[in-house]
Amino acid sequence: MKVLNLLRPLAFCAIVIGENLGAFKIDFKVLRGNDKRDLFLSDERPYIMKRDSSEMELQNRQTFYLANIKIGSNEDEVGVLVDTGSSDLWVMSHDLNCNRSSSSTSTQASPSSTSTMIASFGFEEDILNSHNEKRAIHGVQSLEWNETLVEYAADYAASSFSCDNVTLVHSNGPYGENLAAGYSGGYDPVDAWYDEIELYDFNSPGFNKSTGHFTQLVWKSTSQLGCARVICDNAWGQYTICEYSNTTGNVLGTNSETGLSYFAENVLKPLVNSIN
């Protein structure tokens, strides 16, 4: 989440959210509020934010709603401006305190160290679809989106990742996990993980650091997925973290009932009709 300088005395903040992202919850049961909309839009200054390296002016957006947004244990009624032409929701509030534990903004406030906890309707859909497209190549079940995993990923990213010092350190939590930095959107990081298939030996199945992302991605018995991302205002661009459960994947050892290693049972060769 990124605190923006709007050149005004009131404390404002701005975030981009989808329907939900981990600790972020938004409720649209409270609908349009014309009085607050008019007050919001009557300010002399337009609200300027950075979006995809271009400026975005929000003062005259066409669609305005009131909504309840909850970040952790804090809840506030906010104005929501829908960006026409995309599915992003730009949320502005006089009262919402952006500088809380879910924020990953650096205290140094330099461009290279600023990060934004960000989600949109597109990211979650894209990263789930990209996982399932790759898994379909191997004839294994599709994953389901799991909000518990999203919250875990978002919390770990917010507390442990720094755009100033980009290192991919696993949480060592109860779930399977894939990390990436420098890949944008929901498809690019998954493509990078899947490309490790070129190094995997299906005739000698097992774990290897050079193929661990791939085997995690296509693990047959895994059924749940949740991901989060951090956007860095530097060359790294995007940090992506995905969590996997039921089962975690990359399980060592042998199944006593079948006599096969868990890798042999869960990392399957591509289907013949999936190979170009």
GROMACS .gro file of C-alpha atoms in nm:
model
  276
    1MET     CA    1   0.000   0.000   0.000
    2LYS     CA    2   0.145   0.334  -0.098
    3VAL     CA    3   0.105   0.661   0.088
    4LEU     CA    4   0.083   0.941  -0.167
    5ASN     CA    5   0.168   1.308  -0.130
    6LEU     CA    6  -0.139   1.492  -0.259
    7LEU     CA    7  -0.011   1.844  -0.170
    8ARG     CA    8  -0.296   1.919   0.069
    9PRO     CA    9  -0.323   1.957   0.449
   10LEU     CA   10  -0.560   1.666   0.502
   11ALA     CA   11  -0.415   1.319   0.551
   12PHE     CA   12  -0.519   1.117   0.248
   13CYS     CA   13  -0.415   0.778   0.130
   14ALA     CA   14  -0.472   0.581  -0.184
   15ILE     CA   15  -0.477   0.211  -0.255
   16VAL     CA   16  -0.576  -0.007  -0.544
   17ILE     CA   17  -0.771  -0.315  -0.452
   18GLY     CA   18  -0.974  -0.588  -0.611
   19GLU     CA   19  -1.275  -0.745  -0.444
   20ASN     CA   20  -1.040  -0.862  -0.169
   21LEU     CA   21  -0.672  -0.906  -0.096
   22GLY     CA   22  -0.576  -1.085   0.220
   23ALA     CA   23  -0.640  -0.847   0.508
   24PHE     CA   24  -0.816  -0.602   0.277
   25LYS     CA   25  -1.193  -0.640   0.264
   26ILE     CA   26  -1.437  -0.422   0.077
   27ASP     CA   27  -1.815  -0.419   0.111
   28PHE     CA   28  -2.028  -0.247  -0.153
   29LYS     CA   29  -2.359  -0.285   0.031
   30VAL     CA   30  -2.340   0.090   0.096
   31LEU     CA   31  -2.411   0.237  -0.245
   32ARG     CA   32  -2.392   0.580  -0.401
   33GLY     CA   33  -2.374   0.884  -0.174
   34ASN     CA   34  -2.421   1.202  -0.376
   35ASP     CA   35  -2.345   1.446  -0.094
   36LYS     CA   36  -2.012   1.287  -0.011
   37ARG     CA   37  -1.937   1.244  -0.377
   38ASP     CA   38  -1.992   1.612  -0.444
   39LEU     CA   39  -1.780   1.705  -0.144
   40PHE     CA   40  -1.507   1.471  -0.258
   41LEU     CA   41  -1.502   1.605  -0.611
   42SER     CA   42  -1.539   1.973  -0.518
   43ASP     CA   43  -1.183   2.008  -0.394
   44GLU     CA   44  -0.978   2.253  -0.598
   45ARG     CA   45  -0.694   2.011  -0.660
   46PRO     CA   46  -0.721   1.699  -0.875
   47TYR     CA   47  -0.599   1.380  -0.714
   48ILE     CA   48  -0.290   1.260  -0.897
   49MET     CA   49  -0.150   0.908  -0.861
   50LYS     CA   50   0.111   0.706  -1.042
   51ARG     CA   51  -0.028   0.415  -1.235
   52ASP     CA   52   0.176   0.204  -1.476
   53SER     CA   53   0.437   0.481  -1.504
   54SER     CA   54   0.177   0.735  -1.616
   55GLU     CA   55  -0.020   0.993  -1.423
   56MET     CA   56  -0.385   0.931  -1.356
   57GLU     CA   57  -0.622   1.218  -1.273
   58LEU     CA   58  -0.914   1.115  -1.055
   59GLN     CA   59  -1.113   1.433  -0.995
   60ASN     CA   60  -1.364   1.376  -1.273
   61ARG     CA   61  -1.411   1.000  -1.268
   62GLN     CA   62  -1.765   0.911  -1.366
   63THR     CA   63  -1.857   0.638  -1.119
   64PHE     CA   64  -1.852   0.702  -0.746
   65TYR     CA   65  -1.961   0.475  -0.462
   66LEU     CA   66  -1.944   0.464  -0.087
   67ALA     CA   67  -1.806   0.142   0.053
   68ASN     CA   68  -1.680  -0.003   0.378
   69ILE     CA   69  -1.320  -0.111   0.359
   70LYS     CA   70  -1.147  -0.305   0.636
   71ILE     CA   71  -0.772  -0.332   0.676
   72GLY     CA   72  -0.687  -0.563   0.963
   73SER     CA   73  -0.903  -0.456   1.259
   74ASN     CA   74  -0.960  -0.106   1.123
   75GLU     CA   75  -1.266  -0.018   0.919
   76ASP     CA   76  -1.369   0.301   0.748
   77GLU     CA   77  -1.628   0.426   0.503
   78VAL     CA   78  -1.448   0.553   0.197
   79GLY     CA   79  -1.511   0.706  -0.140
   80VAL     CA   80  -1.453   0.473  -0.430
   81LEU     CA   81  -1.383   0.598  -0.780
   82VAL     CA   82  -1.403   0.336  -1.051
   83ASP     CA   83  -1.142   0.381  -1.321
   84THR     CA   84  -1.340   0.377  -1.642
   85GLY     CA   85  -1.170   0.162  -1.900
   86SER     CA   86  -1.031  -0.088  -1.650
   87SER     CA   87  -1.144  -0.294  -1.352
   88ASP     CA   88  -0.927  -0.112  -1.098
   89LEU     CA   89  -1.087   0.056  -0.799
   90TRP     CA   90  -0.909   0.365  -0.672
   91VAL     CA   91  -1.000   0.424  -0.308
   92MET     CA   92  -0.957   0.761  -0.137
   93SER     CA   93  -1.026   0.842   0.227
   94HIS     CA   94  -0.989   1.137   0.464
   95ASP     CA   95  -0.971   0.909   0.766
   96LEU     CA   96  -0.819   0.576   0.677
   97ASN     CA   97  -0.469   0.541   0.824
   98CYS     CA   98  -0.251   0.391   0.553
   99ASN     CA   99   0.057   0.354   0.769
  100ARG     CA  100  -0.029   0.027   0.942
  101SER     CA  101   0.116  -0.320   0.952
  102SER     CA  102  -0.019  -0.420   0.611
  103SER     CA  103   0.180  -0.142   0.447
  104SER     CA  104   0.520  -0.216   0.304
  105THR     CA  105   0.614   0.148   0.240
  106SER     CA  106   0.971   0.221   0.341
  107THR     CA  107   1.034   0.488   0.604
  108GLN     CA  108   1.311   0.625   0.382
  109ALA     CA  109   1.052   0.743   0.130
  110SER     CA  110   1.293   0.733  -0.161
  111PRO     CA  111   1.161   0.627  -0.504
  112SER     CA  112   1.380   0.317  -0.511
  113SER     CA  113   1.253   0.200  -0.172
  114THR     CA  114   0.881   0.258  -0.214
  115SER     CA  115   0.656  -0.042  -0.253
  116THR     CA  116   0.287  -0.087  -0.309
  117MET     CA  117   0.072  -0.373  -0.188
  118ILE     CA  118  -0.154  -0.399  -0.490
  119ALA     CA  119  -0.422  -0.623  -0.633
  120SER     CA  120  -0.678  -0.589  -0.906
  121PHE     CA  121  -0.954  -0.801  -1.041
  122GLY     CA  122  -0.712  -0.914  -1.313
  123PHE     CA  123  -0.412  -1.030  -1.110
  124GLU     CA  124  -0.587  -1.294  -0.900
  125GLU     CA  125  -0.777  -1.427  -1.199
  126ASP     CA  126  -0.468  -1.431  -1.419
  127ILE     CA  127  -0.237  -1.606  -1.175
  128LEU     CA  128  -0.500  -1.870  -1.095
  129ASN     CA  129  -0.573  -1.928  -1.464
  130SER     CA  130  -0.204  -1.947  -1.551
  131HIS     CA  131  -0.149  -2.211  -1.282
  132ASN     CA  132  -0.441  -2.417  -1.406
  133GLU     CA  133  -0.338  -2.388  -1.770
  134LYS     CA  134   0.004  -2.529  -1.685
  135ARG     CA  135  -0.142  -2.802  -1.466
  136ALA     CA  136  -0.381  -2.905  -1.744
  137ILE     CA  137  -0.079  -2.985  -1.960
  138HIS     CA  138  -0.001  -3.261  -1.711
  139GLY     CA  139  -0.361  -3.376  -1.666
  140VAL     CA  140  -0.387  -3.281  -1.298
  141GLN     CA  141  -0.671  -3.113  -1.111
  142SER     CA  142  -0.730  -2.739  -1.125
  143LEU     CA  143  -0.652  -2.531  -0.819
  144GLU     CA  144  -0.911  -2.334  -0.623
  145TRP     CA  145  -0.849  -1.983  -0.490
  146ASN     CA  146  -0.808  -1.979  -0.111
  147GLU     CA  147  -0.834  -1.654   0.087
  148THR     CA  148  -0.653  -1.799   0.389
  149LEU     CA  149  -0.351  -1.857   0.168
  150VAL     CA  150  -0.384  -1.507   0.022
  151GLU     CA  151  -0.378  -1.356   0.370
  152TYR     CA  152  -0.076  -1.561   0.468
  153ALA     CA  153   0.111  -1.457   0.152
  154ALA     CA  154   0.020  -1.089   0.192
  155ASP     CA  155   0.117  -1.083   0.560
  156TYR     CA  156   0.453  -1.246   0.494
  157ALA     CA  157   0.526  -1.015   0.201
  158ALA     CA  158   0.437  -0.705   0.403
  159SER     CA  159   0.647  -0.803   0.703
  160SER     CA  160   0.948  -0.964   0.538
  161PHE     CA  161   1.002  -0.829   0.187
  162SER     CA  162   1.192  -0.509   0.112
  163CYS     CA  163   1.224  -0.341  -0.225
  164ASP     CA  164   1.555  -0.195  -0.102
  165ASN     CA  165   1.712  -0.536  -0.058
  166VAL     CA  166   1.541  -0.787  -0.287
  167THR     CA  167   1.606  -1.139  -0.166
  168LEU     CA  168   1.383  -1.441  -0.214
  169VAL     CA  169   1.362  -1.592   0.133
  170HIS     CA  170   1.095  -1.853   0.200
  171SER     CA  171   0.860  -1.818   0.495
  172ASN     CA  172   0.912  -2.181   0.599
  173GLY     CA  173   0.547  -2.191   0.694
  174PRO     CA  174   0.289  -2.469   0.678
  175TYR     CA  175   0.226  -2.435   0.304
  176GLY     CA  176   0.408  -2.497  -0.020
  177GLU     CA  177   0.549  -2.174  -0.159
  178ASN     CA  178   0.683  -2.017  -0.479
  179LEU     CA  179   0.854  -1.678  -0.495
  180ALA     CA  180   0.954  -1.456  -0.785
  181ALA     CA  181   1.087  -1.106  -0.845
  182GLY     CA  182   1.118  -0.912  -1.167
  183TYR     CA  183   0.818  -1.069  -1.344
  184SER     CA  184   0.499  -0.871  -1.396
  185GLY     CA  185   0.131  -0.962  -1.380
  186GLY     CA  186  -0.017  -1.303  -1.315
  187TYR     CA  187   0.123  -1.496  -1.612
  188ASP     CA  188   0.493  -1.402  -1.627
  189PRO     CA  189   0.600  -1.543  -1.289
  190VAL     CA  190   0.414  -1.869  -1.354
  191ASP     CA  191   0.575  -1.898  -1.697
  192ALA     CA  192   0.917  -1.856  -1.536
  193TRP     CA  193   0.846  -2.123  -1.276
  194TYR     CA  194   0.714  -2.362  -1.540
  195ASP     CA  195   1.018  -2.314  -1.765
  196GLU     CA  196   1.215  -2.522  -1.514
  197ILE     CA  197   1.052  -2.827  -1.676
  198GLU     CA  198   1.344  -2.820  -1.920
  199LEU     CA  199   1.574  -2.921  -1.632
  200TYR     CA  200   1.350  -3.185  -1.474
  201ASP     CA  201   1.427  -3.553  -1.527
  202PHE     CA  202   1.099  -3.746  -1.531
  203ASN     CA  203   1.296  -4.071  -1.544
  204SER     CA  204   1.458  -3.991  -1.210
  205PRO     CA  205   1.189  -3.800  -1.019
  206GLY     CA  206   1.286  -3.607  -0.711
  207PHE     CA  207   1.352  -3.265  -0.564
  208ASN     CA  208   1.615  -3.030  -0.698
  209LYS     CA  209   1.655  -2.660  -0.626
  210SER     CA  210   1.675  -2.589  -0.999
  211THR     CA  211   1.329  -2.740  -1.061
  212GLY     CA  212   1.150  -2.685  -0.730
  213HIS     CA  213   0.923  -2.409  -0.860
  214PHE     CA  214   0.807  -2.628  -1.148
  215THR     CA  215   0.737  -2.933  -0.932
  216GLN     CA  216   0.548  -2.718  -0.682
  217LEU     CA  217   0.340  -2.569  -0.961
  218VAL     CA  218   0.224  -2.900  -1.114
  219TRP     CA  219   0.208  -3.114  -0.796
  220LYS     CA  220  -0.089  -3.342  -0.859
  221SER     CA  221  -0.248  -3.358  -0.514
  222THR     CA  222  -0.231  -2.985  -0.443
  223SER     CA  223  -0.577  -2.829  -0.460
  224GLN     CA  224  -0.560  -2.478  -0.309
  225LEU     CA  225  -0.378  -2.161  -0.417
  226GLY     CA  226  -0.343  -1.809  -0.281
  227CYS     CA  227  -0.103  -1.539  -0.403
  228ALA     CA  228  -0.008  -1.180  -0.329
  229ARG     CA  229   0.231  -0.931  -0.483
  230VAL     CA  230   0.429  -0.620  -0.399
  231ILE     CA  231   0.503  -0.355  -0.662
  232CYS     CA  232   0.845  -0.191  -0.626
  233ASP     CA  233   0.922   0.149  -0.775
  234ASN     CA  234   1.257   0.027  -0.902
  235ALA     CA  235   1.401  -0.212  -1.160
  236TRP     CA  236   1.261  -0.520  -0.983
  237GLY     CA  237   0.903  -0.417  -1.055
  238GLN     CA  238   0.697  -0.693  -0.898
  239TYR     CA  239   0.753  -0.940  -0.614
  240THR     CA  240   0.518  -1.239  -0.629
  241ILE     CA  241   0.446  -1.493  -0.358
  242CYS     CA  242   0.215  -1.795  -0.395
  243GLU     CA  243   0.108  -2.043  -0.127
  244TYR     CA  244  -0.015  -2.399  -0.192
  245SER     CA  245  -0.205  -2.643   0.029
  246ASN     CA  246  -0.387  -2.976   0.044
  247THR     CA  247  -0.116  -3.095  -0.009
  248THR     CA  248   0.183  -2.865   0.010
  249GLY     CA  249   0.384  -3.016  -0.275
  250ASN     CA  250   0.753  -3.105  -0.303
  251VAL     CA  251   0.705  -3.381  -0.045
  252LEU     CA  252   1.007  -3.607   0.002
  253GLY     CA  253   0.989  -3.978   0.070
  254THR     CA  254   0.802  -4.283  -0.056
  255ASN     CA  255   0.436  -4.380  -0.042
  256SER     CA  256   0.435  -4.704   0.158
  257GLU     CA  257   0.113  -4.818  -0.011
  258THR     CA  258   0.237  -4.786  -0.368
  259GLY     CA  259   0.612  -4.809  -0.327
  260LEU     CA  260   0.651  -4.499  -0.546
  261SER     CA  261   0.816  -4.176  -0.444
  262TYR     CA  262   0.581  -3.885  -0.389
  263PHE     CA  263   0.753  -3.705  -0.676
  264ALA     CA  264   0.682  -3.996  -0.911
  265GLU     CA  265   0.315  -3.989  -0.811
  266ASN     CA  266   0.266  -3.613  -0.826
  267VAL     CA  267   0.497  -3.473  -1.096
  268LEU     CA  268   0.355  -3.623  -1.413
  269LYS     CA  269   0.484  -3.601  -1.768
  270PRO     CA  270   0.294  -3.372  -2.006
  271LEU     CA  271   0.005  -3.537  -2.183
  272VAL     CA  272   0.090  -3.644  -2.536
  273ASN     CA  273  -0.180  -3.423  -2.687
  274SER     CA  274  -0.048  -3.123  -2.490
  275ILE     CA  275   0.295  -3.133  -2.652
  276ASN     CA  276   0.333  -2.906  -2.953
   0.00000   0.00000   0.00000
